[in-house]
Amino acid sequence: QEAVEAEKVEAGAGDKEAAPDDGEKDAEAPSYDELKIPENFEINADQYATFKEKLGAEGVSADTAQALLDMHIEALQGAADTWSDTVKEWGEQIKADKEFGGRHLESTRTKAAEAIEKFGSPALRDYFDQSGIGNHPELVKAFARVGDVLAEATTEPAGGQSADPLAALYPSMNQ
């Protein structure tokens, strides 16, 4: 067994001697400045710099780097296309819904928007719009139902009574 370990040590020592030093490795490092990114594709500069650093650390050729970048971009675009299709499908589902869509669609949207305005924020509205999640049928239905409750709460009760619950409990309060 000692002979086997000695052979491994000798083999490892020979590899270290044959390995280029850091100066030689840097001189032979490929340039990734010519990698092609589609014009319509936005890339995070910090992540891209890290990607290129890792490629260089591994000694990846420029051709292989381009192939890896192309695969990554294709995967990201595929995911974005899938999300876009999902958002469109949700929009079609709410339009086709018997209770909230069709001829009710405009009032559904109005009630949902009122609920978001009342209980949400401009940042929430922006998130719903930018992410597409605002098209999710269950989210639209939930906010439309909240909008219904808001509309009922602001409607003047029959008989001329005040809609203010405190005034109903304490009628002499405003006298």
C-alpha positions as protocol buffer text, in pm:
chain_id: "A"
residue {
  index: 1
  type: GLN
  ca { x: 0 y: 0 z: 0 }
}
residue {
  index: 2
  type: GLU
  ca { x: 291 y: 237 z: 73 }
}
residue {
  index: 3
  type: ALA
  ca { x: 414 y: 183 z: -281 }
}
residue {
  index: 4
  type: VAL
  ca { x: 76 y: 289 z: -425 }
}
residue {
  index: 5
  type: GLU
  ca { x: 75 y: 607 z: -213 }
}
residue {
  index: 6
  type: ALA
  ca { x: 433 y: 683 z: -317 }
}
residue {
  index: 7
  type: GLU
  ca { x: 334 y: 648 z: -685 }
}
residue {
  index: 8
  type: LYS
  ca { x: 43 y: 892 z: -632 }
}
residue {
  index: 9
  type: VAL
  ca { x: 275 y: 1144 z: -467 }
}
residue {
  index: 10
  type: GLU
  ca { x: 528 y: 1110 z: -746 }
}
residue {
  index: 11
  type: ALA
  ca { x: 257 y: 1142 z: -1011 }
}
residue {
  index: 12
  type: GLY
  ca { x: 121 y: 1453 z: -839 }
}
residue {
  index: 13
  type: ALA
  ca { x: 467 y: 1606 z: -811 }
}
residue {
  index: 14
  type: GLY
  ca { x: 523 y: 1557 z: -1183 }
}
residue {
  index: 15
  type: ASP
  ca { x: 191 y: 1727 z: -1262 }
}
residue {
  index: 16
  type: LYS
  ca { x: 283 y: 2029 z: -1054 }
}
residue {
  index: 17
  type: GLU
  ca { x: 609 y: 2072 z: -1239 }
}
residue {
  index: 18
  type: ALA
  ca { x: 434 y: 2046 z: -1576 }
}
residue {
  index: 19
  type: ALA
  ca { x: 161 y: 2297 z: -1484 }
}
residue {
  index: 20
  type: PRO
  ca { x: 218 y: 2649 z: -1619 }
}
residue {
  index: 21
  type: ASP
  ca { x: 276 y: 2923 z: -1366 }
}
residue {
  index: 22
  type: ASP
  ca { x: 22 y: 3204 z: -1320 }
}
residue {
  index: 23
  type: GLY
  ca { x: 207 y: 3435 z: -1557 }
}
residue {
  index: 24
  type: GLU
  ca { x: 182 y: 3189 z: -1844 }
}
residue {
  index: 25
  type: LYS
  ca { x: -187 y: 3117 z: -1772 }
}
residue {
  index: 26
  type: ASP
  ca { x: -278 y: 3488 z: -1779 }
}
residue {
  index: 27
  type: ALA
  ca { x: -91 y: 3539 z: -2107 }
}
residue {
  index: 28
  type: GLU
  ca { x: -292 y: 3260 z: -2271 }
}
residue {
  index: 29
  type: ALA
  ca { x: -632 y: 3352 z: -2120 }
}
residue {
  index: 30
  type: PRO
  ca { x: -894 y: 3403 z: -2390 }
}
residue {
  index: 31
  type: SER
  ca { x: -1070 y: 3737 z: -2428 }
}
residue {
  index: 32
  type: TYR
  ca { x: -1444 y: 3746 z: -2374 }
}
residue {
  index: 33
  type: ASP
  ca { x: -1485 y: 4101 z: -2503 }
}
residue {
  index: 34
  type: GLU
  ca { x: -1624 y: 3975 z: -2833 }
}
residue {
  index: 35
  type: LEU
  ca { x: -1911 y: 3770 z: -2685 }
}
residue {
  index: 36
  type: LYS
  ca { x: -2234 y: 3852 z: -2865 }
}
residue {
  index: 37
  type: ILE
  ca { x: -2549 y: 3945 z: -2673 }
}
residue {
  index: 38
  type: PRO
  ca { x: -2876 y: 4003 z: -2864 }
}
residue {
  index: 39
  type: GLU
  ca { x: -2966 y: 4372 z: -2891 }
}
residue {
  index: 40
  type: ASN
  ca { x: -3309 y: 4322 z: -2732 }
}
residue {
  index: 41
  type: PHE
  ca { x: -3163 y: 4138 z: -2432 }
}
residue {
  index: 42
  type: GLU
  ca { x: -3088 y: 4329 z: -2113 }
}
residue {
  index: 43
  type: ILE
  ca { x: -2801 y: 4189 z: -1910 }
}
residue {
  index: 44
  type: ASN
  ca { x: -2696 y: 4275 z: -1556 }
}
residue {
  index: 45
  type: ALA
  ca { x: -2346 y: 4420 z: -1583 }
}
residue {
  index: 46
  type: ASP
  ca { x: -2229 y: 4283 z: -1247 }
}
residue {
  index: 47
  type: GLN
  ca { x: -2354 y: 3932 z: -1322 }
}
residue {
  index: 48
  type: TYR
  ca { x: -2198 y: 3944 z: -1668 }
}
residue {
  index: 49
  type: ALA
  ca { x: -1863 y: 4051 z: -1523 }
}
residue {
  index: 50
  type: THR
  ca { x: -1879 y: 3765 z: -1272 }
}
residue {
  index: 51
  type: PHE
  ca { x: -1966 y: 3524 z: -1554 }
}
residue {
  index: 52
  type: LYS
  ca { x: -1662 y: 3634 z: -1754 }
}
residue {
  index: 53
  type: GLU
  ca { x: -1437 y: 3611 z: -1447 }
}
residue {
  index: 54
  type: LYS
  ca { x: -1548 y: 3253 z: -1384 }
}
residue {
  index: 55
  type: LEU
  ca { x: -1495 y: 3163 z: -1748 }
}
residue {
  index: 56
  type: GLY
  ca { x: -1144 y: 3302 z: -1732 }
}
residue {
  index: 57
  type: ALA
  ca { x: -1068 y: 3124 z: -1405 }
}
residue {
  index: 58
  type: GLU
  ca { x: -1165 y: 2795 z: -1568 }
}
residue {
  index: 59
  type: GLY
  ca { x: -980 y: 2871 z: -1890 }
}
residue {
  index: 60
  type: VAL
  ca { x: -1295 y: 2833 z: -2102 }
}
residue {
  index: 61
  type: SER
  ca { x: -1239 y: 2907 z: -2469 }
}
residue {
  index: 62
  type: ALA
  ca { x: -1419 y: 3204 z: -2627 }
}
residue {
  index: 63
  type: ASP
  ca { x: -1622 y: 2967 z: -2850 }
}
residue {
  index: 64
  type: THR
  ca { x: -1738 y: 2761 z: -2553 }
}
residue {
  index: 65
  type: ALA
  ca { x: -1812 y: 3081 z: -2360 }
}
residue {
  index: 66
  type: GLN
  ca { x: -2033 y: 3203 z: -2646 }
}
residue {
  index: 67
  type: ALA
  ca { x: -2213 y: 2867 z: -2659 }
}
residue {
  index: 68
  type: LEU
  ca { x: -2277 y: 2879 z: -2282 }
}
residue {
  index: 69
  type: LEU
  ca { x: -2398 y: 3239 z: -2304 }
}
residue {
  index: 70
  type: ASP
  ca { x: -2628 y: 3154 z: -2596 }
}
residue {
  index: 71
  type: MET
  ca { x: -2776 y: 2861 z: -2403 }
}
residue {
  index: 72
  type: HIS
  ca { x: -2834 y: 3079 z: -2098 }
}
residue {
  index: 73
  type: ILE
  ca { x: -2998 y: 3357 z: -2299 }
}
residue {
  index: 74
  type: GLU
  ca { x: -3218 y: 3104 z: -2480 }
}
residue {
  index: 75
  type: ALA
  ca { x: -3328 y: 2956 z: -2146 }
}
residue {
  index: 76
  type: LEU
  ca { x: -3408 y: 3300 z: -2004 }
}
residue {
  index: 77
  type: GLN
  ca { x: -3600 y: 3402 z: -2316 }
}
residue {
  index: 78
  type: GLY
  ca { x: -3791 y: 3073 z: -2304 }
}
residue {
  index: 79
  type: ALA
  ca { x: -3888 y: 3137 z: -1943 }
}
residue {
  index: 80
  type: ALA
  ca { x: -3995 y: 3493 z: -2028 }
}
residue {
  index: 81
  type: ASP
  ca { x: -4204 y: 3368 z: -2321 }
}
residue {
  index: 82
  type: THR
  ca { x: -4368 y: 3105 z: -2100 }
}
residue {
  index: 83
  type: TRP
  ca { x: -4451 y: 3371 z: -1839 }
}
residue {
  index: 84
  type: SER
  ca { x: -4592 y: 3601 z: -2105 }
}
residue {
  index: 85
  type: ASP
  ca { x: -4813 y: 3320 z: -2237 }
}
residue {
  index: 86
  type: THR
  ca { x: -4933 y: 3247 z: -1883 }
}
residue {
  index: 87
  type: VAL
  ca { x: -5025 y: 3611 z: -1822 }
}
residue {
  index: 88
  type: LYS
  ca { x: -5215 y: 3623 z: -2153 }
}
residue {
  index: 89
  type: GLU
  ca { x: -5396 y: 3300 z: -2063 }
}
residue {
  index: 90
  type: TRP
  ca { x: -5499 y: 3445 z: -1728 }
}
residue {
  index: 91
  type: GLY
  ca { x: -5640 y: 3750 z: -1907 }
}
residue {
  index: 92
  type: GLU
  ca { x: -5843 y: 3524 z: -2135 }
}
residue {
  index: 93
  type: GLN
  ca { x: -5968 y: 3322 z: -1838 }
}
residue {
  index: 94
  type: ILE
  ca { x: -6100 y: 3628 z: -1656 }
}
residue {
  index: 95
  type: LYS
  ca { x: -6260 y: 3758 z: -1978 }
}
residue {
  index: 96
  type: ALA
  ca { x: -6439 y: 3422 z: -2021 }
}
residue {
  index: 97
  type: ASP
  ca { x: -6549 y: 3395 z: -1656 }
}
residue {
  index: 98
  type: LYS
  ca { x: -6928 y: 3394 z: -1631 }
}
residue {
  index: 99
  type: GLU
  ca { x: -6944 y: 3594 z: -1309 }
}
residue {
  index: 100
  type: PHE
  ca { x: -6655 y: 3839 z: -1356 }
}
residue {
  index: 101
  type: GLY
  ca { x: -6588 y: 3845 z: -1730 }
}
residue {
  index: 102
  type: GLY
  ca { x: -6790 y: 3911 z: -2042 }
}
residue {
  index: 103
  type: ARG
  ca { x: -7032 y: 4198 z: -1989 }
}
residue {
  index: 104
  type: HIS
  ca { x: -6914 y: 4223 z: -1624 }
}
residue {
  index: 105
  type: LEU
  ca { x: -6547 y: 4265 z: -1713 }
}
residue {
  index: 106
  type: GLU
  ca { x: -6535 y: 4645 z: -1703 }
}
residue {
  index: 107
  type: SER
  ca { x: -6709 y: 4669 z: -1366 }
}
residue {
  index: 108
  type: THR
  ca { x: -6487 y: 4386 z: -1236 }
}
residue {
  index: 109
  type: ARG
  ca { x: -6179 y: 4582 z: -1336 }
}
residue {
  index: 110
  type: THR
  ca { x: -6317 y: 4902 z: -1186 }
}
residue {
  index: 111
  type: LYS
  ca { x: -6404 y: 4736 z: -854 }
}
residue {
  index: 112
  type: ALA
  ca { x: -6067 y: 4561 z: -836 }
}
residue {
  index: 113
  type: ALA
  ca { x: -5886 y: 4887 z: -910 }
}
residue {
  index: 114
  type: GLU
  ca { x: -6084 y: 5067 z: -637 }
}
residue {
  index: 115
  type: ALA
  ca { x: -5992 y: 4796 z: -385 }
}
residue {
  index: 116
  type: ILE
  ca { x: -5625 y: 4818 z: -479 }
}
residue {
  index: 117
  type: GLU
  ca { x: -5637 y: 5196 z: -448 }
}
residue {
  index: 118
  type: LYS
  ca { x: -5803 y: 5173 z: -106 }
}
residue {
  index: 119
  type: PHE
  ca { x: -5591 y: 4898 z: 50 }
}
residue {
  index: 120
  type: GLY
  ca { x: -5282 y: 4883 z: -166 }
}
residue {
  index: 121
  type: SER
  ca { x: -5029 y: 5137 z: -280 }
}
residue {
  index: 122
  type: PRO
  ca { x: -4895 y: 5270 z: -608 }
}
residue {
  index: 123
  type: ALA
  ca { x: -4603 y: 5027 z: -565 }
}
residue {
  index: 124
  type: LEU
  ca { x: -4847 y: 4735 z: -539 }
}
residue {
  index: 125
  type: ARG
  ca { x: -5031 y: 4852 z: -850 }
}
residue {
  index: 126
  type: ASP
  ca { x: -4700 y: 4884 z: -1035 }
}
residue {
  index: 127
  type: TYR
  ca { x: -4596 y: 4536 z: -924 }
}
residue {
  index: 128
  type: PHE
  ca { x: -4922 y: 4387 z: -1047 }
}
residue {
  index: 129
  type: ASP
  ca { x: -4887 y: 4565 z: -1381 }
}
residue {
  index: 130
  type: GLN
  ca { x: -4517 y: 4506 z: -1441 }
}
residue {
  index: 131
  type: SER
  ca { x: -4507 y: 4143 z: -1330 }
}
residue {
  index: 132
  type: GLY
  ca { x: -4833 y: 4046 z: -1496 }
}
residue {
  index: 133
  type: ILE
  ca { x: -4956 y: 3886 z: -1173 }
}
residue {
  index: 134
  type: GLY
  ca { x: -5242 y: 4136 z: -1174 }
}
residue {
  index: 135
  type: ASN
  ca { x: -5401 y: 3926 z: -1451 }
}
residue {
  index: 136
  type: HIS
  ca { x: -5429 y: 3617 z: -1230 }
}
residue {
  index: 137
  type: PRO
  ca { x: -5802 y: 3533 z: -1228 }
}
residue {
  index: 138
  type: GLU
  ca { x: -5819 y: 3458 z: -856 }
}
residue {
  index: 139
  type: LEU
  ca { x: -5643 y: 3783 z: -770 }
}
residue {
  index: 140
  type: VAL
  ca { x: -5878 y: 3981 z: -996 }
}
residue {
  index: 141
  type: LYS
  ca { x: -6180 y: 3808 z: -841 }
}
residue {
  index: 142
  type: ALA
  ca { x: -6058 y: 3866 z: -485 }
}
residue {
  index: 143
  type: PHE
  ca { x: -5998 y: 4238 z: -540 }
}
residue {
  index: 144
  type: ALA
  ca { x: -6330 y: 4272 z: -727 }
}
residue {
  index: 145
  type: ARG
  ca { x: -6507 y: 4115 z: -428 }
}
residue {
  index: 146
  type: VAL
  ca { x: -6331 y: 4359 z: -196 }
}
residue {
  index: 147
  type: GLY
  ca { x: -6447 y: 4633 z: -432 }
}
residue {
  index: 148
  type: ASP
  ca { x: -6804 y: 4505 z: -395 }
}
residue {
  index: 149
  type: VAL
  ca { x: -6776 y: 4526 z: -17 }
}
residue {
  index: 150
  type: LEU
  ca { x: -6638 y: 4880 z: -45 }
}
residue {
  index: 151
  type: ALA
  ca { x: -6927 y: 4980 z: -270 }
}
residue {
  index: 152
  type: GLU
  ca { x: -7181 y: 4834 z: -25 }
}
residue {
  index: 153
  type: ALA
  ca { x: -7017 y: 5011 z: 269 }
}
residue {
  index: 154
  type: THR
  ca { x: -7035 y: 5350 z: 99 }
}
residue {
  index: 155
  type: THR
  ca { x: -7395 y: 5316 z: -18 }
}
residue {
  index: 156
  type: GLU
  ca { x: -7647 y: 5521 z: 183 }
}
residue {
  index: 157
  type: PRO
  ca { x: -7872 y: 5286 z: 380 }
}
residue {
  index: 158
  type: ALA
  ca { x: -8245 y: 5284 z: 314 }
}
residue {
  index: 159
  type: GLY
  ca { x: -8465 y: 5518 z: 515 }
}
residue {
  index: 160
  type: GLY
  ca { x: -8221 y: 5809 z: 508 }
}
residue {
  index: 161
  type: GLN
  ca { x: -8009 y: 5672 z: 791 }
}
residue {
  index: 162
  type: SER
  ca { x: -7646 y: 5767 z: 801 }
}
residue {
  index: 163
  type: ALA
  ca { x: -7389 y: 5531 z: 653 }
}
residue {
  index: 164
  type: ASP
  ca { x: -7160 y: 5619 z: 946 }
}
residue {
  index: 165
  type: PRO
  ca { x: -7177 y: 5326 z: 1191 }
}
residue {
  index: 166
  type: LEU
  ca { x: -7088 y: 5553 z: 1486 }
}
residue {
  index: 167
  type: ALA
  ca { x: -7369 y: 5792 z: 1401 }
}
residue {
  index: 168
  type: ALA
  ca { x: -7607 y: 5495 z: 1392 }
}
residue {
  index: 169
  type: LEU
  ca { x: -7492 y: 5388 z: 1739 }
}
residue {
  index: 170
  type: TYR
  ca { x: -7477 y: 5743 z: 1879 }
}
residue {
  index: 171
  type: PRO
  ca { x: -7738 y: 5951 z: 1695 }
}
residue {
  index: 172
  type: SER
  ca { x: -7693 y: 6257 z: 1917 }
}
residue {
  index: 173
  type: MET
  ca { x: -7318 y: 6264 z: 1843 }
}
residue {
  index: 174
  type: ASN
  ca { x: -7348 y: 6517 z: 1559 }
}
residue {
  index: 175
  type: GLN
  ca { x: -7612 y: 6742 z: 1714 }
}
